[in-house]
mmCIF file of C-alpha atoms in Angstrom:
data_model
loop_
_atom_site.group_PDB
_atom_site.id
_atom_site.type_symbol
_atom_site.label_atom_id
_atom_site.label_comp_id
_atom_site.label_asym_id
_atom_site.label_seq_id
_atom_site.Cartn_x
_atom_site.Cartn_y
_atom_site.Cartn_z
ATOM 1 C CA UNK A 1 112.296 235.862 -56.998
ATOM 2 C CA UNK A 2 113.709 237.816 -60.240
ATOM 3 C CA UNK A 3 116.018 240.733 -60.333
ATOM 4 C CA UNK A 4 117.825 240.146 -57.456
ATOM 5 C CA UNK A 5 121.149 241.651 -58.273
ATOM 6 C CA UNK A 6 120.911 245.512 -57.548
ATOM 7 C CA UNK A 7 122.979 248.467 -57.239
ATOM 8 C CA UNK A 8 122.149 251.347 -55.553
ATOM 9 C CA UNK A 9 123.977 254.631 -55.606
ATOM 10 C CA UNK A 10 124.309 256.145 -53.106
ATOM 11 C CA UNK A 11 125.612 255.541 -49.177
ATOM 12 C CA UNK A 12 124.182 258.599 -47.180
ATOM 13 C CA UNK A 13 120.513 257.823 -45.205
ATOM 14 C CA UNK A 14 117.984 256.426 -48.069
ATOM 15 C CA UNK A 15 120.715 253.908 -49.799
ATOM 16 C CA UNK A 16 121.327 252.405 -46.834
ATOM 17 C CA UNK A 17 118.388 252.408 -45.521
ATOM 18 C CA UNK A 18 117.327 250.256 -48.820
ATOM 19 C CA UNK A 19 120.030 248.005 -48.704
ATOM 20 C CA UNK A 20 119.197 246.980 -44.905
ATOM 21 C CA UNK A 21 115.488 246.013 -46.196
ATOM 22 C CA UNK A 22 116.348 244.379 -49.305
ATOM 23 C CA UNK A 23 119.047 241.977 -47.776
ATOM 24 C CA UNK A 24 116.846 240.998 -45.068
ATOM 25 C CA UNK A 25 114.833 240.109 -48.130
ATOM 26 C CA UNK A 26 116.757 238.134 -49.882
ATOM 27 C CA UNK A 27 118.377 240.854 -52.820
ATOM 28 C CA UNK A 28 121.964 240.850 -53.128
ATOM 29 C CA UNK A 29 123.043 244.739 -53.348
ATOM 30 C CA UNK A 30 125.723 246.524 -53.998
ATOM 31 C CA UNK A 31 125.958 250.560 -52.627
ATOM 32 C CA UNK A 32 128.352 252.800 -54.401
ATOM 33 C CA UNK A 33 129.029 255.949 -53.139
ATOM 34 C CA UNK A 34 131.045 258.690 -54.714
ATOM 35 C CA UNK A 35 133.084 259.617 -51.052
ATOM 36 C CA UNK A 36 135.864 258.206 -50.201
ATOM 37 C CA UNK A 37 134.325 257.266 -46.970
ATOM 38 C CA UNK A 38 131.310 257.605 -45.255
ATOM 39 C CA UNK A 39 130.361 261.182 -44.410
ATOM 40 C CA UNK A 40 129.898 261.165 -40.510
ATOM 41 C CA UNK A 41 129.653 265.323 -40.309
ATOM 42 C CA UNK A 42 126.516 267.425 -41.580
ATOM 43 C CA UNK A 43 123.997 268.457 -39.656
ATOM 44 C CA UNK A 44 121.221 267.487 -37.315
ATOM 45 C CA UNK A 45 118.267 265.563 -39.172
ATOM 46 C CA UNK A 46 114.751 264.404 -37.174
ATOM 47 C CA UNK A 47 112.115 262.210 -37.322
ATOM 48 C CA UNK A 48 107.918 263.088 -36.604
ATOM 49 C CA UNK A 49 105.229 260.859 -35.569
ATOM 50 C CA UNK A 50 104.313 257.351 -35.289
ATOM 51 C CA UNK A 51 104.898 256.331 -39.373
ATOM 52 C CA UNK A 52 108.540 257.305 -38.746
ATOM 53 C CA UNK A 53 108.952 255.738 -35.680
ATOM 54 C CA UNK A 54 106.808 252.379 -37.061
ATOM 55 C CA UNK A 55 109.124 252.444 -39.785
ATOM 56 C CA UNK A 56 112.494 252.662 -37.344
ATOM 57 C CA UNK A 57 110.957 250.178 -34.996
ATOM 58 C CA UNK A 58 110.522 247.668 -37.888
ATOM 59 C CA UNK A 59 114.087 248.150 -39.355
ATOM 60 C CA UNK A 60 115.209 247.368 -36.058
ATOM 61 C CA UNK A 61 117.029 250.422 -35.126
ATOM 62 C CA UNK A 62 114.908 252.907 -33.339
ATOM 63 C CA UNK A 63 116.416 252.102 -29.838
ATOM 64 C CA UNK A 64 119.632 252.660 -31.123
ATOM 65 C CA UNK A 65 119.081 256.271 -32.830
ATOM 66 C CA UNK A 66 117.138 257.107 -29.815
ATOM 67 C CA UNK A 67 120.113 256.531 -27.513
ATOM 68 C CA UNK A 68 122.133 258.800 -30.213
ATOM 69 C CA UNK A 69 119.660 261.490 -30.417
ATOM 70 C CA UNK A 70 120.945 265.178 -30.150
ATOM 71 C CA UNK A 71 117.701 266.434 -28.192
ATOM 72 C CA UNK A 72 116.102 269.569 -29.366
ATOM 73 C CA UNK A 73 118.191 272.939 -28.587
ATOM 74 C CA UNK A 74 116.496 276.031 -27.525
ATOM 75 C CA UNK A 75 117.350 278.961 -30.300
ATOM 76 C CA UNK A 76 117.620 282.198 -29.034
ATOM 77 C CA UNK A 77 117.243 284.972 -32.067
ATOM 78 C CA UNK A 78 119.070 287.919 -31.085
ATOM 79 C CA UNK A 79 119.187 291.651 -32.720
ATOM 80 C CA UNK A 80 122.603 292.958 -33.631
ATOM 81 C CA UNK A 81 123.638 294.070 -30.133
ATOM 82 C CA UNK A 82 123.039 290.396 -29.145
ATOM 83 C CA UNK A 83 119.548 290.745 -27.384
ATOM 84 C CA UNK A 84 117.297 288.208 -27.215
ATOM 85 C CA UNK A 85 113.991 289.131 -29.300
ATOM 86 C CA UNK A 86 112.326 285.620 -28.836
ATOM 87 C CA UNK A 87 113.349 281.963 -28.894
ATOM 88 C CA UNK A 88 112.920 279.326 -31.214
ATOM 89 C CA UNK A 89 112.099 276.246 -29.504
ATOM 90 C CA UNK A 90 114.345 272.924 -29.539
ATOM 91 C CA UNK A 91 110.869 270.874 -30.311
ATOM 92 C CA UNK A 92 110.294 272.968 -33.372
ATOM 93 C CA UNK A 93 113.781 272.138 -35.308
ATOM 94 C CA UNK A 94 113.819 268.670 -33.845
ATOM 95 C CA UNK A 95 110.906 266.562 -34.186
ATOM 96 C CA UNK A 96 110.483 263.660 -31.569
ATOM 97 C CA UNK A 97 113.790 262.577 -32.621
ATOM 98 C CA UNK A 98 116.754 264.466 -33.975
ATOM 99 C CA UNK A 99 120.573 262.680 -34.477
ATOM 100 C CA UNK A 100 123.651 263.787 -36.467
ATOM 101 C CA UNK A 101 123.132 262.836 -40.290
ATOM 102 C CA UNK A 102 126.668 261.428 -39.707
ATOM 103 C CA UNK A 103 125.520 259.172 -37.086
ATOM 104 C CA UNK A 104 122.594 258.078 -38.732
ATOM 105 C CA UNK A 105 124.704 257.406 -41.962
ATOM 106 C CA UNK A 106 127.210 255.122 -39.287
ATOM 107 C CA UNK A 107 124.283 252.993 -37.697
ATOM 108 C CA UNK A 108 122.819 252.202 -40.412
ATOM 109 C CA UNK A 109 126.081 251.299 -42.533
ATOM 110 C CA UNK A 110 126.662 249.181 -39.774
ATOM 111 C CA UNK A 111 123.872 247.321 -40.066
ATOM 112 C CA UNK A 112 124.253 246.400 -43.947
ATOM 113 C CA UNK A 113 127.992 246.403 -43.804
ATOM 114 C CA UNK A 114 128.065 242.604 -43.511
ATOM 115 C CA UNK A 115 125.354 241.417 -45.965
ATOM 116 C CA UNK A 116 125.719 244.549 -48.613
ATOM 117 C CA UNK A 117 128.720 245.368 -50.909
ATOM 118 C CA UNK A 118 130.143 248.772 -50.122
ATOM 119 C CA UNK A 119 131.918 250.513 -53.113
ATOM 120 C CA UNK A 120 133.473 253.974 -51.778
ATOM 121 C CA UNK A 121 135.532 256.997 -53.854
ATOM 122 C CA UNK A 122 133.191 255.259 -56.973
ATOM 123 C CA UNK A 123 130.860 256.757 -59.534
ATOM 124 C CA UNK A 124 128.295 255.838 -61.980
ATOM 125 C CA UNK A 125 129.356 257.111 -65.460
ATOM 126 C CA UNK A 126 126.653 255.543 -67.989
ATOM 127 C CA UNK A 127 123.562 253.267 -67.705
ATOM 128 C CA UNK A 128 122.678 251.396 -70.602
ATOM 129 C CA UNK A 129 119.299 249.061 -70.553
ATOM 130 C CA UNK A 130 119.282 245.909 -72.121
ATOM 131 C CA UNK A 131 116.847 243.049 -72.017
ATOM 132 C CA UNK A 132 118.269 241.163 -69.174
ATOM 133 C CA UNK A 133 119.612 244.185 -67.035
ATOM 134 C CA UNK A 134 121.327 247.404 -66.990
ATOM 135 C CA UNK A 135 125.479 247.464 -68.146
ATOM 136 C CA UNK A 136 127.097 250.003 -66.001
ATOM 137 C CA UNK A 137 130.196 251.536 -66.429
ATOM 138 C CA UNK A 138 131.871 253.658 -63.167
ATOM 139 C CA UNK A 139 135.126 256.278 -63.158
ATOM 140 C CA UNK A 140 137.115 253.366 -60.974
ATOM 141 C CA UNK A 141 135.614 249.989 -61.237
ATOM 142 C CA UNK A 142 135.234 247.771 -63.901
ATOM 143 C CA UNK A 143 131.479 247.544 -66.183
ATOM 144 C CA UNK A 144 129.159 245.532 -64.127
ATOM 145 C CA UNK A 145 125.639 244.590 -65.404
ATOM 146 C CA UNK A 146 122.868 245.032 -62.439
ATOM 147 C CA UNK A 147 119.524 243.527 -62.869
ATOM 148 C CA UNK A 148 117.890 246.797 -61.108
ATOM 149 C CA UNK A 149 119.700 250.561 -59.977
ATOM 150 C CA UNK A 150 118.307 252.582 -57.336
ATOM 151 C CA UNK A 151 119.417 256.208 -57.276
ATOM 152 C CA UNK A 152 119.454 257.408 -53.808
ATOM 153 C CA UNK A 153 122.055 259.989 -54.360
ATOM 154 C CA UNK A 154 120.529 262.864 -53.590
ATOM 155 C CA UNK A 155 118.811 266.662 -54.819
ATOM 156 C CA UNK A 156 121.860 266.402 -57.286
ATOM 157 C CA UNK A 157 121.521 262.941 -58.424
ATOM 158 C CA UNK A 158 123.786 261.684 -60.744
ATOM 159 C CA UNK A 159 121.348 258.584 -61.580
ATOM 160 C CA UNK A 160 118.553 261.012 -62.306
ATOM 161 C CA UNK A 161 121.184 262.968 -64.596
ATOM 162 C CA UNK A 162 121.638 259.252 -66.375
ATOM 163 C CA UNK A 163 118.182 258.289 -66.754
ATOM 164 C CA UNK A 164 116.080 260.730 -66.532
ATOM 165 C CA UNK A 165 117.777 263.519 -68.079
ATOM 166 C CA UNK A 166 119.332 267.366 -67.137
ATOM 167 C CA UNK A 167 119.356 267.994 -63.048
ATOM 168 C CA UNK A 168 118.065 271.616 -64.590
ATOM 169 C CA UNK A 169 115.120 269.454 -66.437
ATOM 170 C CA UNK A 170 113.806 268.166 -62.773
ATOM 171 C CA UNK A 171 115.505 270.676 -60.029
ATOM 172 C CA UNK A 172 113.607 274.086 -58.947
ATOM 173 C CA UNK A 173 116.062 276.902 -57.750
ATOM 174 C CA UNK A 174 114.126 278.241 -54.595
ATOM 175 C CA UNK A 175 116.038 281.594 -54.569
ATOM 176 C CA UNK A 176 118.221 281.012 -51.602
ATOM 177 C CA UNK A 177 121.363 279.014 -50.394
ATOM 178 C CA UNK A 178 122.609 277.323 -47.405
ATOM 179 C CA UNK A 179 126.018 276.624 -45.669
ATOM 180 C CA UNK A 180 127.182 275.087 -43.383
ATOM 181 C CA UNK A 181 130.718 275.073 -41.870
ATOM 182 C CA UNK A 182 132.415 273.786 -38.772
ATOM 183 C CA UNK A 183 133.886 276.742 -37.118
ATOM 184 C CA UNK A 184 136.441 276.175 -33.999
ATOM 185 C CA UNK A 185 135.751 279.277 -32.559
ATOM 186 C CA UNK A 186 133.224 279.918 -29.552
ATOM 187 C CA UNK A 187 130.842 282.344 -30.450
ATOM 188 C CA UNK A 188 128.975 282.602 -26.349
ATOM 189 C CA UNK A 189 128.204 278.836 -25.676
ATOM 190 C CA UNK A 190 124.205 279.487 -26.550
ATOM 191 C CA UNK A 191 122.672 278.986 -29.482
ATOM 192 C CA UNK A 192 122.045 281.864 -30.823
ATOM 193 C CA UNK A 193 120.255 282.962 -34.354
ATOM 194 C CA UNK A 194 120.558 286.384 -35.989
ATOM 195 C CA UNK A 195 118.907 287.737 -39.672
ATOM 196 C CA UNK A 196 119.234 291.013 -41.725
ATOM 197 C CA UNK A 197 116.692 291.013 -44.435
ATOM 198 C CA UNK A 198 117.516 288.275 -47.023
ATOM 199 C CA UNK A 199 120.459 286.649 -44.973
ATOM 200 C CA UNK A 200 120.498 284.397 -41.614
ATOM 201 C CA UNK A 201 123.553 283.512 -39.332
ATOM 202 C CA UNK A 202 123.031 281.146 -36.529
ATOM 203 C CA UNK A 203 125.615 279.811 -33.694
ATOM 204 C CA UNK A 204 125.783 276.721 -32.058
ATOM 205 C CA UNK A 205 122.484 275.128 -33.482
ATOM 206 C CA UNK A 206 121.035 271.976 -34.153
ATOM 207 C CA UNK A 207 122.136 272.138 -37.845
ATOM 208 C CA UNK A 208 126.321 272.892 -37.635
ATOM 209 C CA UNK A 209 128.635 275.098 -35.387
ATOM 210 C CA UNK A 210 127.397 277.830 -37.881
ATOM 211 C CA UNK A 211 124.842 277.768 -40.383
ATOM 212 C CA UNK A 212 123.869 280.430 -42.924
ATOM 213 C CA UNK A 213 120.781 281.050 -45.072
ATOM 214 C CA UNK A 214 120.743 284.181 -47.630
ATOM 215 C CA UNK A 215 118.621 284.842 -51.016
ATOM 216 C CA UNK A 216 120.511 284.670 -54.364
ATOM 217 C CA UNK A 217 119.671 283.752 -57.678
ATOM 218 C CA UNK A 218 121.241 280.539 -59.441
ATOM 219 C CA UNK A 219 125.044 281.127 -58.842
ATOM 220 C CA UNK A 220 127.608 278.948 -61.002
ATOM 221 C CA UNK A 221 130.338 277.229 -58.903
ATOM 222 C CA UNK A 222 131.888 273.778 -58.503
ATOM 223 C CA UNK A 223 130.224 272.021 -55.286
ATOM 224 C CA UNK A 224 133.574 270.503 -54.467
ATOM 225 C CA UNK A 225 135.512 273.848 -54.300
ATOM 226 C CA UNK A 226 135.560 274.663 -51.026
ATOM 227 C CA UNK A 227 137.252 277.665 -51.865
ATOM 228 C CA UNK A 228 134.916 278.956 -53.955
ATOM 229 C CA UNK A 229 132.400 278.454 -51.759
ATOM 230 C CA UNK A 230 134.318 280.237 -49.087
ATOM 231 C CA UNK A 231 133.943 283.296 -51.450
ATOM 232 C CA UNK A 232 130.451 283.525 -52.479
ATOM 233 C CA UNK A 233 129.913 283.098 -48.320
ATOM 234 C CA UNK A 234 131.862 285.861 -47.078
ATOM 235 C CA UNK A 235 130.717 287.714 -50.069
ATOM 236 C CA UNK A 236 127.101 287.404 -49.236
ATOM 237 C CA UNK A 237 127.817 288.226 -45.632
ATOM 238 C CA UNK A 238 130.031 291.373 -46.528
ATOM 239 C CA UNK A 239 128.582 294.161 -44.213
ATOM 240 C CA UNK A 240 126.804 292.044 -41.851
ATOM 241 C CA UNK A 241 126.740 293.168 -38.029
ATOM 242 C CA UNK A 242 126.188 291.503 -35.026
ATOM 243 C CA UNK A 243 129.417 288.904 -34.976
ATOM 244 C CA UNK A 244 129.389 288.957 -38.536
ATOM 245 C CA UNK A 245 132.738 289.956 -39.064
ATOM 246 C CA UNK A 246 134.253 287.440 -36.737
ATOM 247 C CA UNK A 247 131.825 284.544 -38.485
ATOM 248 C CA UNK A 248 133.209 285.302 -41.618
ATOM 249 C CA UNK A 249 136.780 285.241 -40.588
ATOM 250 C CA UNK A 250 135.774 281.838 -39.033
ATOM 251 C CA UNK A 251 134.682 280.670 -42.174
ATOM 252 C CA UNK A 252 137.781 281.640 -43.836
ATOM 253 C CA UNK A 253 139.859 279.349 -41.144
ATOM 254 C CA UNK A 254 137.716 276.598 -41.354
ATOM 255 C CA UNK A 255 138.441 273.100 -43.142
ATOM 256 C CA UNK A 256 134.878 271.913 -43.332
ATOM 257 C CA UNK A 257 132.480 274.583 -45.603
ATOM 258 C CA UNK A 258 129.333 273.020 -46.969
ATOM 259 C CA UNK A 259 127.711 275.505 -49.694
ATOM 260 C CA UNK A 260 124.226 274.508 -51.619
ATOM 261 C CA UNK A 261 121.091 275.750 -53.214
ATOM 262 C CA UNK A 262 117.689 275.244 -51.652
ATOM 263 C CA UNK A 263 116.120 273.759 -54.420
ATOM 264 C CA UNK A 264 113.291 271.020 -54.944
ATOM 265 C CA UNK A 265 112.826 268.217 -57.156
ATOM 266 C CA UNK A 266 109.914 267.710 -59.318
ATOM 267 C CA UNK A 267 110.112 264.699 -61.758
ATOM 268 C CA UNK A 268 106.966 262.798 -63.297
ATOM 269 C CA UNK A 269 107.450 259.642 -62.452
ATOM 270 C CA UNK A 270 110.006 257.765 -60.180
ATOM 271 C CA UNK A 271 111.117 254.712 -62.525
ATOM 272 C CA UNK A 272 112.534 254.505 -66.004
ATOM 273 C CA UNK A 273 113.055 250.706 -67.182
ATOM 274 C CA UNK A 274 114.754 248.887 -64.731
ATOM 275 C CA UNK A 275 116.302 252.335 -62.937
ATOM 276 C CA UNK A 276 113.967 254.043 -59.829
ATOM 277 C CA UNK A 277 114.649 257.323 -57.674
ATOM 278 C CA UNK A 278 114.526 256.992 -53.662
ATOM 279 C CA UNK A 279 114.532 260.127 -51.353
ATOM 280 C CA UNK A 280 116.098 263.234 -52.516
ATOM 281 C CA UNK A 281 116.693 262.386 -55.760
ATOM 282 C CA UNK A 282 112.907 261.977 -56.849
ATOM 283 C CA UNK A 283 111.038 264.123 -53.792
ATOM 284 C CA UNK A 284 113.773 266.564 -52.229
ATOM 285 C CA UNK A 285 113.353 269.853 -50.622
ATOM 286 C CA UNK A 286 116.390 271.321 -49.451
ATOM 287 C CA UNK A 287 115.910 272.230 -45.333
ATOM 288 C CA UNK A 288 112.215 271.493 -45.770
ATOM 289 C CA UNK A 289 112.203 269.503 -42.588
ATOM 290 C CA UNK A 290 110.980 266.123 -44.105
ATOM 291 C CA UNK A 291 113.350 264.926 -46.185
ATOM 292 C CA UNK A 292 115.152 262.016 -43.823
ATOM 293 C CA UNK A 293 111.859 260.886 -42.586
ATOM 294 C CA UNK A 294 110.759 260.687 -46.583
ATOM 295 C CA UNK A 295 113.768 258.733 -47.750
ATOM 296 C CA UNK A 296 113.402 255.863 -44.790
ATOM 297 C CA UNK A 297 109.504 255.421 -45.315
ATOM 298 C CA UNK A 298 110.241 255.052 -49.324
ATOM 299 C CA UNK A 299 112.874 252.973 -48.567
ATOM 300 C CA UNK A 300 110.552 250.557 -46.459
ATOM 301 C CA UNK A 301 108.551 250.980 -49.374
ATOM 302 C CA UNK A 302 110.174 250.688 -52.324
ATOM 303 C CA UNK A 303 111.834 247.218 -50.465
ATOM 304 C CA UNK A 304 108.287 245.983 -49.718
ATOM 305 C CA UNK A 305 106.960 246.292 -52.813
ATOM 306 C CA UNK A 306 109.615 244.476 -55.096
ATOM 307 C CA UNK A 307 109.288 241.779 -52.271
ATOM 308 C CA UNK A 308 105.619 241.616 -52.611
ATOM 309 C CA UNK A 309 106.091 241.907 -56.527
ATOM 310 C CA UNK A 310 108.927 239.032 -56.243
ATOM 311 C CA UNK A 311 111.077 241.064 -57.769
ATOM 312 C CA UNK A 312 108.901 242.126 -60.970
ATOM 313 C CA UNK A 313 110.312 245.497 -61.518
ATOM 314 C CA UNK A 314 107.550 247.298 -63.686
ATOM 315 C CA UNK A 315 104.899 245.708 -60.556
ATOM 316 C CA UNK A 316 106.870 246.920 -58.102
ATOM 317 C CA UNK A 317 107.932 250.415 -59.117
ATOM 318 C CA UNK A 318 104.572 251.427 -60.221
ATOM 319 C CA UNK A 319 103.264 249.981 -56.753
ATOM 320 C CA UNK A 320 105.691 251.947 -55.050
ATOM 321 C CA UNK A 321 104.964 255.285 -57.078
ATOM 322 C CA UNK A 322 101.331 255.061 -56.161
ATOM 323 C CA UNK A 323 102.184 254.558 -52.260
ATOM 324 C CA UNK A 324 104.602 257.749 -52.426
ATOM 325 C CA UNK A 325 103.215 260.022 -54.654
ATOM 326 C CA UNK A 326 100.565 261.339 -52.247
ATOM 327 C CA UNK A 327 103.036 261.028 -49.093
ATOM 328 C CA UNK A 328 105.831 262.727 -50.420
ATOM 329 C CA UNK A 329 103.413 265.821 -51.223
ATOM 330 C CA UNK A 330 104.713 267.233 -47.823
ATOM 331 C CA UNK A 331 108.260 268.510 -49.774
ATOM 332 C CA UNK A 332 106.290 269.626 -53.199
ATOM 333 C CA UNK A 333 105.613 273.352 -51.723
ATOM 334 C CA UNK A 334 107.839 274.246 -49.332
ATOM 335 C CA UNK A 335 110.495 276.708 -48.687
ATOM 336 C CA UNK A 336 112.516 277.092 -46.000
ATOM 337 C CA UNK A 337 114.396 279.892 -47.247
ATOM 338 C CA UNK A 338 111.785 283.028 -46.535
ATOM 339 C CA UNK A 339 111.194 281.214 -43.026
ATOM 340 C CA UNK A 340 114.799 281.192 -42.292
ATOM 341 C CA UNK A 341 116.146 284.198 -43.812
ATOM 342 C CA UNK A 342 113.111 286.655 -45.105
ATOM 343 C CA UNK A 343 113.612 289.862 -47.514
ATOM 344 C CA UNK A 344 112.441 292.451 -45.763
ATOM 345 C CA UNK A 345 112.487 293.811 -41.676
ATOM 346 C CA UNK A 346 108.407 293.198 -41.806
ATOM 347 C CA UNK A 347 109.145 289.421 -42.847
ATOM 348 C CA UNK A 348 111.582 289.349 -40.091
ATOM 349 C CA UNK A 349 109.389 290.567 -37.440
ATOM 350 C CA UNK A 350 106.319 288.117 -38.853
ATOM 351 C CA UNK A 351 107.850 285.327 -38.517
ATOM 352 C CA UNK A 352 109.313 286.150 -35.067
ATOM 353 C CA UNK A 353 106.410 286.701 -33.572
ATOM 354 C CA UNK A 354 105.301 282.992 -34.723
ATOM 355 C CA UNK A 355 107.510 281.869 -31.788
ATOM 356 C CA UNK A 356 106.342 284.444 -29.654
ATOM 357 C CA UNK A 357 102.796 283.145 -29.605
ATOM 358 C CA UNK A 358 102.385 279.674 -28.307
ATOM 359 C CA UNK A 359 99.193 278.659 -30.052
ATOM 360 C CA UNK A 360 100.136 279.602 -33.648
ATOM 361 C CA UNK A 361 103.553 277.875 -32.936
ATOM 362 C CA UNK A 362 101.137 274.719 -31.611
ATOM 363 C CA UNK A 363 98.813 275.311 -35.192
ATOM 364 C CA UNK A 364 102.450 274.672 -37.598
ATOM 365 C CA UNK A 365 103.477 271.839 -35.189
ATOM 366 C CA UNK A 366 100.245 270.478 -35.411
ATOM 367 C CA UNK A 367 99.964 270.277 -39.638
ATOM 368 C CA UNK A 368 103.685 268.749 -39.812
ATOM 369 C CA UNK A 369 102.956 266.139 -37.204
ATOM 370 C CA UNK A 370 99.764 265.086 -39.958
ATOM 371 C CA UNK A 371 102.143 265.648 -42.842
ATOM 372 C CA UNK A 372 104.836 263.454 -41.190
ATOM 373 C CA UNK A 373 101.761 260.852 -40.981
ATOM 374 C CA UNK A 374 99.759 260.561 -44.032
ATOM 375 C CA UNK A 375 100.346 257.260 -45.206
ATOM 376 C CA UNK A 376 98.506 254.054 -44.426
ATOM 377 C CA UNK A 377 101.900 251.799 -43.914
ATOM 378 C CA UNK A 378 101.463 248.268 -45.851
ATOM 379 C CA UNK A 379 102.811 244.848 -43.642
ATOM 380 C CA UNK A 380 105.725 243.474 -46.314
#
């Protein structure tokens, strides 16, 4: 076995998730992960069908999400007097299995803690290929030279930034953004959702104690300012009725605010030298539904092949390339934005009546459940 030294950036679902397979095949891996700790908040991800539950049974830890899952919550969507117009169903949001992105990150950190380095509050700041590896240089630690780096750090991925060049070069702006926040308030108990052409608000969902969806072009603002992502938020929801008010003066309280684009990556190819992209980072689609489920099937992957390849990097990576290329398709058109939050009171009305007619609801289910399943799984 060559290249058996490898650093992966990264500690959210997909770097872990990596690290797990590649110890129990014999890599030595380090994770570095720009928190200070792990991130055991965000919101509710799921997993579809039997290749996502083939891959969890084979990592050893489907039992154990399953006894952590959430469960699918009923959404009512209400008009502004807080009616109920029609309900979104929990089965729809959650797949056959939905847990907390927190406790997913936990379970699977875990399971790697003990055979995996874990670097936290740590950041790649240059890659530099050289015959025999890849010199590294981070804003804390000292230069380290890996034989292989995995980028599994996300839509914004600082690796991809490194290698592959500009996030602007390889990320789509979708024409909406997402927040979520962790408000203390109660807003009635019930999940409730409620839109105005171009902007959502929702209450006690699957996602956060209050998640928001509204169209905007590209705005310009630091990611880790939560204050000014406070602002663009209550400035987007300036007006709103229903509870709007009261949301936004929750927001304004609140300690925990979560602001991003819904964008999509789009890159050429997944590898460059001796550096390769895992989940988000080379395949994302913000909300799109797939993107957990993605990043743990190319992480069984991506594992499998450099096994199979005994660590040859250009073998395995193109390998791996071939076997995703097709499967990660799914997150290449999507947007969840116009579902979530459409433009106009027509698009509002469309889309509720999806959930108000069973058999066009059972038509979508039906196409993600094949999406979440196209791929013939290899035995590593």
């Amino acid at each position: 076995m060559k290249n058996t030294n490898i650093l992966i950036s990264g500690a959210g679902i997909g770097g872990p998730a990596l690290a797990l397979w590649l110890a129990r095949y014999g890599f030595n891996v380090t994770v570095v992960e720009k928190a200070p700790s792990l991130r055991l908040g965000g919101q509710a991800v799921d997993f579809k069908g039997k290749t996502h539950r083939t891959v969890l049974t084979r990592m050893g830890v489907l039992k154990e999400i399953e006894a952590h899952q959430t469960g699918g919550v009923d959404q009512e969507i209400v008009d502004a007097d807080g009616r109920r117009l029609t309900v979104m169903p929990g089965e729809f949001t959650g797949g056959d299995i939905e847990i907390r992105r927190g406790d997913l990150s936990r379970l699977l950190h875990e399971r790697t803690a003990a055979s995996c380095e874990y670097v936290f509050g740590d950041s790649i700041t240059s890659l530099t290929e050289t015959s025999g590896g890849v010199h590294v240089t981070f804003e804390r630690s000292a230069p380290r030279t890996f034989d292989l780096v995995v980028g599994a750090d996300g839509i914004h991925s600082n690796v991809r930034r490194l290698a592959f060049g500009p996030e602007a070069d390889h990320v789509k702006h979708l024409g909406y953004y997402y927040a979520l926040v962790d408000v203390q308030e109660d807003f009635g108990g019930v999940s409730k959702m409620y839109n105005e052409p171009g902007r959502m608000a929702a209450v006690g969902g699957p996602k956060a104690p209050a998640f928001f969806v509204f169209a905007a072009e590209r705005l310009d603002y630091d990611r880790y300012d939560m204050r000014q992502q406070k602002g663009i938020l209550t400035r987007a929801y300036a007006g709103m009725g229903w509870q709007g008010p009261a949301l936004m003066e929750a927001v304004r309280r609140s300690e925990d605010v979560y602001l991003d684009s819904i964008s999509q990556a789009g890159i050429d190819r997944y590898s460059q030298g001796r550096v390769v992209l895992l989940g988000d980072a080379a395949y994302g689609n913000t909300l799109g539904g797939f993107g957990t489920g993605l990043a743990v099937v190319g992480a069984y992957v991506l594992a499998g092949e450099l096994k199979r390849a005994g660590g040859n990097h250009r073998v395995a990576f193109a390998q791996y390339e071939e076997e995703m290329r097709g499967y990660a398709k799914i997150a290449k058109n999507g947007n969840a934005g116009p579902f979530l939050a459409p433009r106009t009171r027509r698009g509002i009305q469309m889309r509720n009546w999806l959930f108000k007619y069973s058999f066009l609801l059972g038509l979508m289910m039906k196409m993600t459940d094949k999406f979440a399943n196209d791929i013939t799984l290899k035995e590593y």
